Amino acid sequence: MPRRGEKPQSARVSGDRLGALLDAAVDPIVLIDTRGRITGLNRAAAAVFGYNEAEVLGQNVAMLMPAPYREEHDAYLARYMDTARPRIIGIGREVVARRKDGSTFPIDLSVGEFLSGEERGFVGILRDITLRKQQEAEIRKTSEELRLIFENTPTAITITDVDGHVLDANRACQALLECNVAELKGGRHTDLVMEEDREAVRAEFVALRETGNRFSREVRYRTRDGHVLYAMLHAGVARDAGGEALLMICEIVDRSQLFEATREAEELRTRLAHVSRLGTLGEMVSGIAHEVNQPLTAIANYASAARRLVLSGDTDAEELASINDKIAVQAERAGQVIRGLRSMTRRREAVRESLDCSALIGEVSKLIEFELRARGWRLLISLEPKLPEVLGDGVQIQQVLLNLVRNAIEAMNERASDDFVTITASALGSAWVEISVSDSGPGLAQEVEERLFEPFFSTKTQGMGLGLSICKSIMSVHGGELRYRRNLHGGAEFIMRLPAVGI
Ligand SMILES: Nc1ncnc2c1ncn2[C@@H]1O[C@H](COP(=O)(O)OP(=O)(O)OP(=O)(O)O)[C@@H](O)[C@H]1O
Ligand SMILES: [Mg+2]
């Protein structure tokens, strides 16, 4: 290369005018004859190659090329002269050039043939494309790096077009969904989602395309092997510089373990609720025994009346049938209490069904009435007519009621006899049903109120401190809540709020 400031020799081909013209060209230009000998080069070419004109004139142009072009050039030129079949002449292509110092650089070479009088030759116009090549290499490197990151990131990702068709899926995604990328490509992302969730996910994608707001939601996928995959889907949109949506990027996070843990926690909660239910019923055993005993005593009485009637010899069939009917009614009453008890004590999976709160409260009152009456306390029940139904597990809701009433009874234990427990049920708009249990006990001290729903918090010597925390968790699983407030008599009032059916 010529040093800075050193003026290279210019081409002198056929007069100063042409030479000046060639020198004025920005791109390097080399002229050769039909045997490949250099007949001229302009100033730019001299500068690029580091030669001056005297060093190259008459030399084989192959000196400006590295191997393998250097060795091939003569044969190539001879073939062209024989056959006139060009590989580069009139076309141009990317090749590599060699400087005087032996270093090489990529060029775009276009070659044209000229005929001027007797003189025939070729003109090569070169463009140094080192920079372009470097940029291309950088772009290639960056896109390879991005590809590597995409492929090897531990998060499962699919890329879709704006209509949700899968364009690509990385390795983690293929492993998670147990299928290869070829199977995924072209299909819709939503086709991988389980049917139950598909419509909702489709709606999210439509909203994403329209608003561009990314979304996250729990989604169940069906893997190629047919397994259900519990996952969290995060999806966002990638836009071009003009704001046009180009791609959607969907990240699938495996939540199976978390789901399993939640399921186990739910099972434990159900078991704990069951144990606590047995405990509560155990405490109420005398009341319940009385509830069963009443119809049994009545049955015994009717039976001896029937016996007396038969023995008197004055048997009136009508009267006997009526006594028989009364026995049946009492047996049915005892049966009802026992059926209620059995459903409360059985260990079972939680269920969700439409429930009539008035009926639930009626059944619970049967189990507690006697105990209250025996102490001279009143049980007041006030039910709003036409209460909307609630969705839930009847036994669990009754358990909450029983716990609250038991707490009320225990709170009132040391009080005078003119006490009461009130259960009311009312609708709150069309969305909620509220059931409240209110007592005439002493209410809660401030420090008790603060810790009321803490597990194992109890002020009682025999208390486990689990009653209210179980009630609260039952209510929250039902999408409802449990609150405390002091009532007008200074006693405690607990309010259960449950979502009404259809909301
Ligand atoms: N109606 C109420 N009146 C006054 N205090 C109450 C009332 N209900 C609950 N409490 C207070 O809240 C505490 C916690 O109640 P919770 O039902 O959780 O546990 P517990 O009744 O002590 O024990 P467990 O119900 O597990 O046998 C009670 O110990 C009591 O101090
Ligand atoms: Mg309790």
Tab-separated table of C-alpha atoms in Angstrom, residues 20-439:
chain	number	residue	atom	x	y	z
A	20	ALA	CA	-7.286	11.443	-16.405
A	21	LEU	CA	-10.768	10.004	-16.738
A	22	LEU	CA	-9.750	6.680	-15.209
A	23	ASP	CA	-7.945	8.467	-12.404
A	24	ALA	CA	-11.084	10.444	-11.680
A	25	ALA	CA	-13.050	7.214	-11.052
A	26	VAL	CA	-13.521	6.428	-7.368
A	27	ASP	CA	-13.442	2.677	-7.915
A	28	PRO	CA	-10.165	0.917	-8.766
A	29	ILE	CA	-9.911	0.018	-12.461
A	30	VAL	CA	-7.443	-2.414	-14.050
A	31	LEU	CA	-7.003	-2.901	-17.798
A	32	ILE	CA	-5.564	-6.086	-19.308
A	33	ASP	CA	-4.931	-7.408	-22.779
A	34	THR	CA	-6.230	-10.694	-24.177
A	35	ARG	CA	-3.296	-12.610	-22.664
A	36	GLY	CA	-3.938	-11.258	-19.237
A	37	ARG	CA	-1.163	-8.709	-19.117
A	38	ILE	CA	-1.826	-5.498	-17.285
A	39	THR	CA	-2.043	-2.563	-19.658
A	40	GLY	CA	-3.046	0.048	-17.191
A	41	LEU	CA	-4.495	0.833	-13.763
A	42	ASN	CA	-5.973	3.968	-12.349
A	43	ARG	CA	-4.891	5.884	-9.288
A	44	ALA	CA	-7.501	4.248	-7.056
A	45	ALA	CA	-6.316	0.767	-8.091
A	46	ALA	CA	-2.678	1.670	-7.444
A	47	ALA	CA	-3.648	2.933	-4.019
A	48	VAL	CA	-5.680	-0.151	-3.167
A	49	PHE	CA	-3.067	-2.676	-4.288
A	50	GLY	CA	-0.022	-0.736	-3.108
A	51	TYR	CA	1.751	-0.929	-6.477
A	52	ASN	CA	2.784	1.842	-8.798
A	53	GLU	CA	2.131	1.578	-12.518
A	54	ALA	CA	5.687	0.697	-13.458
A	55	GLU	CA	5.650	-2.328	-11.154
A	56	VAL	CA	2.602	-3.864	-12.785
A	57	LEU	CA	2.517	-2.787	-16.436
A	58	GLY	CA	3.054	-5.801	-18.655
A	59	GLN	CA	2.785	-8.221	-15.707
A	60	ASN	CA	0.193	-10.988	-15.569
A	61	VAL	CA	-2.914	-9.729	-13.785
A	62	ALA	CA	-2.813	-12.960	-11.734
A	63	MET	CA	-0.291	-11.096	-9.519
A	64	LEU	CA	-3.265	-9.182	-8.107
A	65	MET	CA	-4.981	-12.424	-7.099
A	66	PRO	CA	-4.370	-14.957	-4.336
A	67	ALA	CA	-4.566	-18.721	-4.870
A	68	PRO	CA	-6.578	-20.410	-6.273
A	69	TYR	CA	-7.635	-17.570	-8.643
A	70	ARG	CA	-3.984	-16.857	-9.406
A	71	GLU	CA	-3.379	-20.326	-10.854
A	72	GLU	CA	-6.695	-20.579	-12.632
A	73	HIS	CA	-6.767	-17.239	-14.353
A	74	ASP	CA	-4.620	-17.938	-17.441
A	75	ALA	CA	-6.575	-21.063	-18.309
A	76	TYR	CA	-9.815	-19.257	-17.777
A	77	LEU	CA	-8.854	-16.403	-20.058
A	78	ALA	CA	-7.583	-18.799	-22.764
A	79	ARG	CA	-10.834	-20.757	-22.597
A	80	TYR	CA	-12.822	-17.569	-22.973
A	81	MET	CA	-10.734	-16.523	-25.974
A	82	ASP	CA	-11.425	-19.973	-27.522
A	83	THR	CA	-15.063	-20.428	-26.699
A	84	ALA	CA	-16.274	-16.886	-25.945
A	85	ARG	CA	-18.226	-18.473	-23.065
A	86	PRO	CA	-17.923	-16.074	-20.146
A	87	ARG	CA	-17.945	-16.904	-16.441
A	88	ILE	CA	-17.328	-13.428	-15.214
A	89	ILE	CA	-16.984	-11.150	-18.204
A	90	GLY	CA	-20.086	-8.992	-18.581
A	91	ILE	CA	-21.443	-10.452	-15.364
A	92	GLY	CA	-19.288	-9.678	-12.355
A	93	ARG	CA	-18.911	-11.596	-9.155
A	94	GLU	CA	-17.397	-11.620	-5.705
A	95	VAL	CA	-13.741	-12.656	-5.681
A	96	VAL	CA	-10.656	-12.058	-3.563
A	97	ALA	CA	-7.830	-9.665	-4.483
A	98	ARG	CA	-4.227	-9.577	-3.272
A	99	ARG	CA	-2.215	-6.500	-2.338
A	100	LYS	CA	1.507	-6.053	-2.887
A	101	ASP	CA	2.127	-6.911	0.770
A	102	GLY	CA	0.390	-10.277	0.283
A	103	SER	CA	-2.729	-9.385	2.257
A	104	THR	CA	-6.051	-10.179	0.630
A	105	PHE	CA	-9.437	-8.491	0.587
A	106	PRO	CA	-12.862	-9.316	-0.851
A	107	ILE	CA	-14.010	-7.418	-3.920
A	108	ASP	CA	-16.995	-7.140	-6.186
A	109	LEU	CA	-15.417	-7.474	-9.617
A	110	SER	CA	-17.162	-6.544	-12.827
A	111	VAL	CA	-15.344	-7.175	-16.061
A	112	GLY	CA	-16.132	-5.792	-19.479
A	113	GLU	CA	-14.507	-6.461	-22.834
A	114	PHE	CA	-13.413	-3.631	-25.098
A	115	LEU	CA	-12.283	-3.336	-28.656
A	116	SER	CA	-10.585	-0.131	-29.717
A	117	GLY	CA	-9.095	-0.176	-33.227
A	118	GLU	CA	-6.556	-2.988	-33.175
A	119	GLU	CA	-6.542	-3.146	-29.410
A	120	ARG	CA	-8.697	-5.685	-27.648
A	121	GLY	CA	-8.742	-6.175	-23.942
A	122	PHE	CA	-10.705	-6.251	-20.720
A	123	VAL	CA	-11.513	-3.656	-18.126
A	124	GLY	CA	-11.987	-4.755	-14.544
A	125	ILE	CA	-13.773	-2.471	-12.112
A	126	LEU	CA	-13.274	-3.427	-8.490
A	127	ARG	CA	-15.096	-2.478	-5.388
A	128	ASP	CA	-13.579	-3.235	-1.998
A	129	ILE	CA	-16.335	-4.962	-0.049
A	130	THR	CA	-14.364	-5.595	3.138
A	131	LEU	CA	-16.759	-3.421	5.140
A	132	ARG	CA	-19.884	-4.998	3.662
A	133	LYS	CA	-18.436	-8.449	4.295
A	134	GLN	CA	-17.620	-7.514	7.876
A	135	GLN	CA	-21.149	-6.212	8.372
A	136	GLU	CA	-22.608	-9.334	6.809
A	137	ALA	CA	-20.433	-11.493	9.046
A	138	GLU	CA	-21.532	-9.506	12.075
A	139	ILE	CA	-25.188	-9.839	11.151
A	140	ARG	CA	-24.670	-13.556	10.570
A	141	LYS	CA	-22.887	-13.862	13.904
A	142	THR	CA	-25.596	-11.941	15.737
A	143	SER	CA	-28.363	-13.961	14.163
A	144	GLU	CA	-26.499	-17.178	14.919
A	145	GLU	CA	-26.092	-16.054	18.518
A	146	LEU	CA	-29.785	-15.204	18.715
A	147	ARG	CA	-30.608	-18.593	17.254
A	148	LEU	CA	-28.346	-20.291	19.821
A	149	ILE	CA	-29.964	-18.351	22.652
A	150	PHE	CA	-33.441	-19.168	21.313
A	151	GLU	CA	-32.626	-22.854	20.937
A	152	ASN	CA	-30.857	-23.276	24.259
A	153	THR	CA	-32.872	-21.078	26.576
A	154	PRO	CA	-34.432	-23.278	29.257
A	155	THR	CA	-37.819	-21.599	28.782
A	156	ALA	CA	-40.142	-23.129	26.213
A	157	ILE	CA	-40.899	-20.615	23.463
A	158	THR	CA	-42.958	-20.688	20.299
A	159	ILE	CA	-42.940	-17.935	17.712
A	160	THR	CA	-46.133	-17.538	15.716
A	161	ASP	CA	-47.331	-15.262	12.958
A	162	VAL	CA	-50.012	-12.719	13.851
A	163	ASP	CA	-52.711	-15.306	13.122
A	164	GLY	CA	-51.215	-17.696	15.649
A	165	HIS	CA	-49.599	-20.169	13.224
A	166	VAL	CA	-46.413	-21.608	14.680
A	167	LEU	CA	-43.300	-20.479	12.797
A	168	ASP	CA	-40.756	-21.888	15.203
A	169	ALA	CA	-40.443	-23.644	18.543
A	170	ASN	CA	-37.252	-24.016	20.565
A	171	ARG	CA	-35.842	-27.207	22.050
A	172	ALA	CA	-37.301	-26.656	25.516
A	173	CYS	CA	-40.715	-26.262	23.919
A	174	GLN	CA	-40.346	-29.426	21.883
A	175	ALA	CA	-39.307	-31.333	25.009
A	176	LEU	CA	-42.178	-29.903	27.050
A	177	LEU	CA	-44.844	-30.688	24.461
A	178	GLU	CA	-43.156	-33.972	23.510
A	179	CYS	CA	-43.047	-33.266	19.782
A	180	ASN	CA	-40.568	-31.998	17.212
A	181	VAL	CA	-40.568	-28.637	15.524
A	182	ALA	CA	-41.698	-30.066	12.171
A	183	GLU	CA	-44.888	-31.311	13.824
A	184	LEU	CA	-45.509	-27.900	15.360
A	185	LYS	CA	-44.772	-25.696	12.362
A	186	GLY	CA	-47.750	-24.421	10.431
A	187	GLY	CA	-50.285	-25.575	13.044
A	188	ARG	CA	-51.940	-23.069	15.352
A	189	HIS	CA	-50.596	-22.520	18.844
A	190	THR	CA	-54.137	-22.932	20.155
A	191	ASP	CA	-54.337	-26.436	18.635
A	192	LEU	CA	-51.870	-27.509	21.331
A	193	VAL	CA	-54.156	-26.197	24.067
A	194	MET	CA	-56.707	-28.555	25.637
A	195	GLU	CA	-60.193	-28.121	24.246
A	196	GLU	CA	-61.575	-26.817	27.548
A	197	ASP	CA	-59.190	-23.828	27.498
A	198	ARG	CA	-58.922	-23.303	23.749
A	199	GLU	CA	-61.668	-20.742	23.207
A	200	ALA	CA	-60.460	-18.524	26.051
A	201	VAL	CA	-56.855	-18.632	24.794
A	202	ARG	CA	-57.989	-17.851	21.249
A	203	ALA	CA	-59.825	-14.770	22.538
A	204	GLU	CA	-56.669	-13.665	24.386
A	205	PHE	CA	-54.619	-13.946	21.170
A	206	VAL	CA	-57.162	-11.887	19.229
A	207	ALA	CA	-57.045	-9.187	21.915
A	208	LEU	CA	-53.239	-9.340	21.903
A	209	ARG	CA	-53.120	-8.768	18.151
A	210	GLU	CA	-55.535	-5.866	18.396
A	211	THR	CA	-54.276	-4.100	21.505
A	212	GLY	CA	-50.689	-5.302	21.753
A	213	ASN	CA	-51.128	-5.794	25.504
A	214	ARG	CA	-49.260	-8.894	26.564
A	215	PHE	CA	-51.192	-11.469	28.540
A	216	SER	CA	-50.460	-14.217	31.050
A	217	ARG	CA	-52.858	-16.999	31.923
A	218	GLU	CA	-52.974	-20.556	33.166
A	219	VAL	CA	-53.363	-22.937	30.251
A	220	ARG	CA	-53.637	-26.687	29.981
A	221	TYR	CA	-51.806	-28.175	27.014
A	222	ARG	CA	-52.197	-31.657	25.591
A	223	THR	CA	-48.774	-33.144	24.821
A	224	ARG	CA	-48.241	-35.381	21.800
A	225	ASP	CA	-48.264	-38.368	24.204
A	226	GLY	CA	-51.660	-37.308	25.487
A	227	HIS	CA	-50.507	-35.990	28.893
A	228	VAL	CA	-52.068	-32.890	30.346
A	229	LEU	CA	-49.491	-30.168	30.911
A	230	TYR	CA	-50.411	-27.475	33.417
A	231	ALA	CA	-48.622	-24.319	32.350
A	232	MET	CA	-48.523	-20.568	32.504
A	233	LEU	CA	-48.617	-18.921	29.088
A	234	HIS	CA	-47.077	-15.458	28.670
A	235	ALA	CA	-47.606	-13.995	25.206
A	236	GLY	CA	-46.494	-10.738	23.641
A	237	VAL	CA	-46.298	-9.208	20.203
A	238	ALA	CA	-43.195	-8.048	18.286
A	239	ARG	CA	-43.670	-5.039	15.989
A	240	ASP	CA	-41.614	-3.548	13.190
A	241	ALA	CA	-40.325	0.041	13.279
A	242	GLY	CA	-43.642	1.260	11.826
A	243	GLY	CA	-45.598	-0.355	14.683
A	244	GLU	CA	-46.998	-3.148	12.516
A	245	ALA	CA	-47.444	-6.453	14.423
A	246	LEU	CA	-45.042	-9.003	12.945
A	247	LEU	CA	-44.813	-11.939	15.314
A	248	MET	CA	-46.221	-13.265	18.533
A	249	ILE	CA	-43.854	-14.673	21.124
A	250	CYS	CA	-45.327	-17.267	23.450
A	251	GLU	CA	-43.499	-18.431	26.551
A	252	ILE	CA	-44.806	-21.638	28.144
A	253	VAL	CA	-43.832	-22.159	31.793
A	254	ASP	CA	-44.363	-25.642	33.208
A	255	ARG	CA	-46.516	-25.372	36.318
A	256	SER	CA	-47.180	-29.088	36.831
A	257	GLN	CA	-45.224	-29.222	40.090
A	258	LEU	CA	-46.960	-26.188	41.496
A	259	PHE	CA	-50.294	-27.607	40.428
A	260	GLU	CA	-49.456	-30.901	42.125
A	261	ALA	CA	-48.452	-29.063	45.314
A	262	THR	CA	-51.706	-27.051	45.239
A	263	ARG	CA	-53.674	-30.256	44.768
A	264	GLU	CA	-51.879	-31.853	47.722
A	265	ALA	CA	-52.508	-28.767	49.864
A	266	GLU	CA	-56.194	-28.897	48.910
A	267	GLU	CA	-56.319	-32.578	49.889
A	268	LEU	CA	-54.665	-31.828	53.243
A	269	ARG	CA	-57.071	-28.981	53.832
A	270	THR	CA	-60.029	-31.279	53.129
A	271	ARG	CA	-58.632	-33.881	55.535
A	272	LEU	CA	-58.044	-31.300	58.234
A	273	ALA	CA	-61.565	-29.972	57.749
A	274	HIS	CA	-62.846	-33.503	58.149
A	275	VAL	CA	-60.953	-34.096	61.383
A	276	SER	CA	-62.143	-30.775	62.750
A	277	ARG	CA	-65.717	-31.623	61.732
A	278	LEU	CA	-65.522	-34.877	63.677
A	279	GLY	CA	-64.236	-32.918	66.692
A	280	THR	CA	-67.081	-30.402	66.507
A	281	LEU	CA	-69.686	-33.145	66.179
A	282	GLY	CA	-68.068	-34.983	69.081
A	283	GLU	CA	-68.607	-31.947	71.279
A	284	MET	CA	-72.237	-31.861	70.241
A	285	VAL	CA	-72.869	-35.485	70.885
A	286	SER	CA	-75.285	-34.957	73.781
A	287	GLY	CA	-77.455	-32.611	71.738
A	288	ILE	CA	-77.412	-34.943	68.791
A	289	ALA	CA	-78.202	-37.961	71.002
A	290	HIS	CA	-81.165	-36.053	72.341
A	291	GLU	CA	-82.269	-35.216	68.807
A	292	VAL	CA	-82.290	-38.931	67.938
A	293	ASN	CA	-83.688	-39.963	71.283
A	294	GLN	CA	-86.830	-37.874	70.951
A	295	PRO	CA	-88.322	-39.760	68.007
A	296	LEU	CA	-87.136	-43.058	69.509
A	297	THR	CA	-89.012	-42.274	72.754
A	298	ALA	CA	-92.054	-41.291	70.719
A	299	ILE	CA	-91.825	-44.557	68.767
A	300	ALA	CA	-91.610	-46.552	71.998
A	301	ASN	CA	-94.664	-44.701	73.342
A	302	TYR	CA	-96.674	-45.283	70.164
A	303	ALA	CA	-95.647	-48.942	70.169
A	304	SER	CA	-96.906	-49.510	73.741
A	305	ALA	CA	-100.124	-47.632	72.894
A	306	ALA	CA	-100.609	-49.961	69.942
A	307	ARG	CA	-99.906	-52.953	72.182
A	308	ARG	CA	-102.457	-51.813	74.719
A	309	LEU	CA	-104.999	-51.303	71.949
A	310	VAL	CA	-104.453	-54.795	70.551
A	311	LEU	CA	-104.606	-56.423	74.031
A	312	SER	CA	-107.808	-54.576	74.979
A	313	GLY	CA	-109.609	-56.724	72.383
A	314	ASP	CA	-111.367	-53.609	71.175
A	315	THR	CA	-109.141	-53.267	68.134
A	316	ASP	CA	-109.981	-50.337	65.967
A	317	ALA	CA	-108.190	-50.822	62.645
A	318	GLU	CA	-108.376	-47.086	61.852
A	319	GLU	CA	-106.723	-46.124	65.133
A	320	LEU	CA	-104.055	-48.813	64.788
A	321	ALA	CA	-103.219	-47.603	61.273
A	322	SER	CA	-102.943	-44.030	62.537
A	323	ILE	CA	-100.550	-45.101	65.345
A	324	ASN	CA	-98.548	-46.972	62.736
A	325	ASP	CA	-98.326	-43.820	60.585
A	326	LYS	CA	-97.068	-41.806	63.567
A	327	ILE	CA	-94.389	-44.417	64.230
A	328	ALA	CA	-93.304	-44.136	60.587
A	329	VAL	CA	-93.091	-40.303	60.829
A	330	GLN	CA	-90.927	-40.490	63.958
A	331	ALA	CA	-88.685	-43.173	62.423
A	332	GLU	CA	-88.234	-40.928	59.400
A	333	ARG	CA	-87.302	-37.996	61.700
A	334	ALA	CA	-84.647	-40.102	63.475
A	335	GLY	CA	-83.435	-41.316	60.102
A	336	GLN	CA	-83.015	-37.745	58.878
A	337	VAL	CA	-80.779	-36.797	61.818
A	338	ILE	CA	-78.678	-39.904	61.328
A	339	ARG	CA	-78.374	-39.327	57.570
A	340	GLY	CA	-77.301	-35.731	58.265
A	341	LEU	CA	-74.715	-36.977	60.738
A	342	ARG	CA	-73.416	-39.572	58.319
A	343	SER	CA	-72.912	-37.017	55.575
A	344	MET	CA	-71.094	-34.739	58.044
A	345	THR	CA	-68.769	-37.487	59.275
A	346	ARG	CA	-67.967	-39.207	55.990
A	347	ARG	CA	-64.585	-38.436	54.495
A	348	ARG	CA	-65.173	-37.328	50.961
A	349	GLU	CA	-63.979	-35.222	48.079
A	350	ALA	CA	-65.216	-31.640	48.026
A	351	VAL	CA	-68.105	-31.091	45.592
A	352	ARG	CA	-69.586	-28.013	43.899
A	353	GLU	CA	-73.347	-27.844	43.534
A	354	SER	CA	-76.193	-25.362	43.794
A	355	LEU	CA	-77.252	-25.065	47.402
A	356	ASP	CA	-80.321	-23.718	49.140
A	357	CYS	CA	-78.989	-21.821	52.176
A	358	SER	CA	-82.306	-21.970	54.013
A	359	ALA	CA	-82.247	-25.773	53.869
A	360	LEU	CA	-78.599	-25.873	55.027
A	361	ILE	CA	-79.371	-23.617	57.992
A	362	GLY	CA	-82.494	-25.680	58.826
A	363	GLU	CA	-80.432	-28.889	59.018
A	364	VAL	CA	-77.724	-27.290	61.175
A	365	SER	CA	-80.308	-25.823	63.551
A	366	LYS	CA	-81.614	-29.348	64.196
A	367	LEU	CA	-78.192	-30.359	65.509
A	368	ILE	CA	-77.771	-27.362	67.844
A	369	GLU	CA	-81.299	-26.515	68.967
A	370	PHE	CA	-81.366	-28.902	71.878
A	371	GLU	CA	-78.098	-27.767	73.421
A	372	LEU	CA	-79.210	-24.124	73.341
A	373	ARG	CA	-82.655	-24.923	74.675
A	374	ALA	CA	-81.203	-27.041	77.473
A	375	ARG	CA	-79.319	-23.943	78.707
A	376	GLY	CA	-82.355	-21.749	78.398
A	377	TRP	CA	-80.981	-19.869	75.397
A	378	ARG	CA	-82.885	-18.978	72.281
A	379	LEU	CA	-81.994	-19.818	68.713
A	380	LEU	CA	-83.403	-17.155	66.408
A	381	ILE	CA	-83.413	-17.832	62.693
A	382	SER	CA	-84.292	-15.177	60.164
A	383	LEU	CA	-84.214	-16.139	56.493
A	384	GLU	CA	-84.990	-13.795	53.642
A	385	PRO	CA	-87.582	-15.372	51.344
A	386	LYS	CA	-86.440	-16.357	47.849
A	387	LEU	CA	-82.744	-16.379	48.663
A	388	PRO	CA	-80.599	-17.019	45.578
A	389	GLU	CA	-78.793	-20.341	45.640
A	390	VAL	CA	-75.045	-20.486	46.234
A	391	LEU	CA	-72.486	-22.713	44.592
A	392	GLY	CA	-70.440	-24.912	46.863
A	393	ASP	CA	-70.045	-27.900	49.121
A	394	GLY	CA	-73.032	-28.137	51.484
A	395	VAL	CA	-71.228	-30.149	54.149
A	396	GLN	CA	-68.345	-27.666	54.283
A	397	ILE	CA	-70.674	-24.669	54.520
A	398	GLN	CA	-72.592	-26.393	57.308
A	399	GLN	CA	-69.259	-27.041	58.999
A	400	VAL	CA	-68.538	-23.294	59.004
A	401	LEU	CA	-71.975	-22.639	60.503
A	402	LEU	CA	-71.485	-25.309	63.165
A	403	ASN	CA	-68.055	-23.925	64.100
A	404	LEU	CA	-69.441	-20.408	64.441
A	405	VAL	CA	-72.371	-21.556	66.559
A	406	ARG	CA	-70.068	-23.671	68.751
A	407	ASN	CA	-67.830	-20.641	69.307
A	408	ALA	CA	-70.929	-18.617	70.209
A	409	ILE	CA	-72.083	-21.276	72.708
A	410	GLU	CA	-68.600	-21.440	74.248
A	411	ALA	CA	-68.425	-17.637	74.488
A	412	MET	CA	-71.801	-17.439	76.223
A	413	ASN	CA	-71.102	-20.250	78.656
A	414	GLU	CA	-70.397	-18.040	81.634
A	415	ARG	CA	-73.264	-15.681	80.979
A	416	ALA	CA	-76.733	-15.287	82.428
A	417	SER	CA	-79.474	-17.447	80.982
A	418	ASP	CA	-81.343	-14.915	78.851
A	419	ASP	CA	-79.006	-15.288	75.952
A	420	PHE	CA	-79.438	-15.999	72.267
A	421	VAL	CA	-77.772	-16.985	69.040
A	422	THR	CA	-79.182	-15.501	65.851
A	423	ILE	CA	-78.635	-16.910	62.378
A	424	THR	CA	-79.754	-14.685	59.519
A	425	ALA	CA	-79.458	-15.124	55.783
A	426	SER	CA	-80.006	-12.395	53.215
A	427	ALA	CA	-79.145	-11.560	49.627
A	428	LEU	CA	-76.682	-8.791	48.901
A	429	GLY	CA	-77.749	-7.567	45.485
A	430	SER	CA	-77.910	-10.457	43.065
A	431	ALA	CA	-74.247	-11.375	43.447
A	432	TRP	CA	-73.887	-12.502	47.048
A	433	VAL	CA	-75.637	-14.262	49.877
A	434	GLU	CA	-74.680	-13.356	53.423
A	435	ILE	CA	-75.196	-15.643	56.392
A	436	SER	CA	-74.441	-14.182	59.786
A	437	VAL	CA	-74.100	-15.849	63.187
A	438	SER	CA	-74.508	-13.409	66.034
A	439	ASP	CA	-74.404	-14.047	69.785
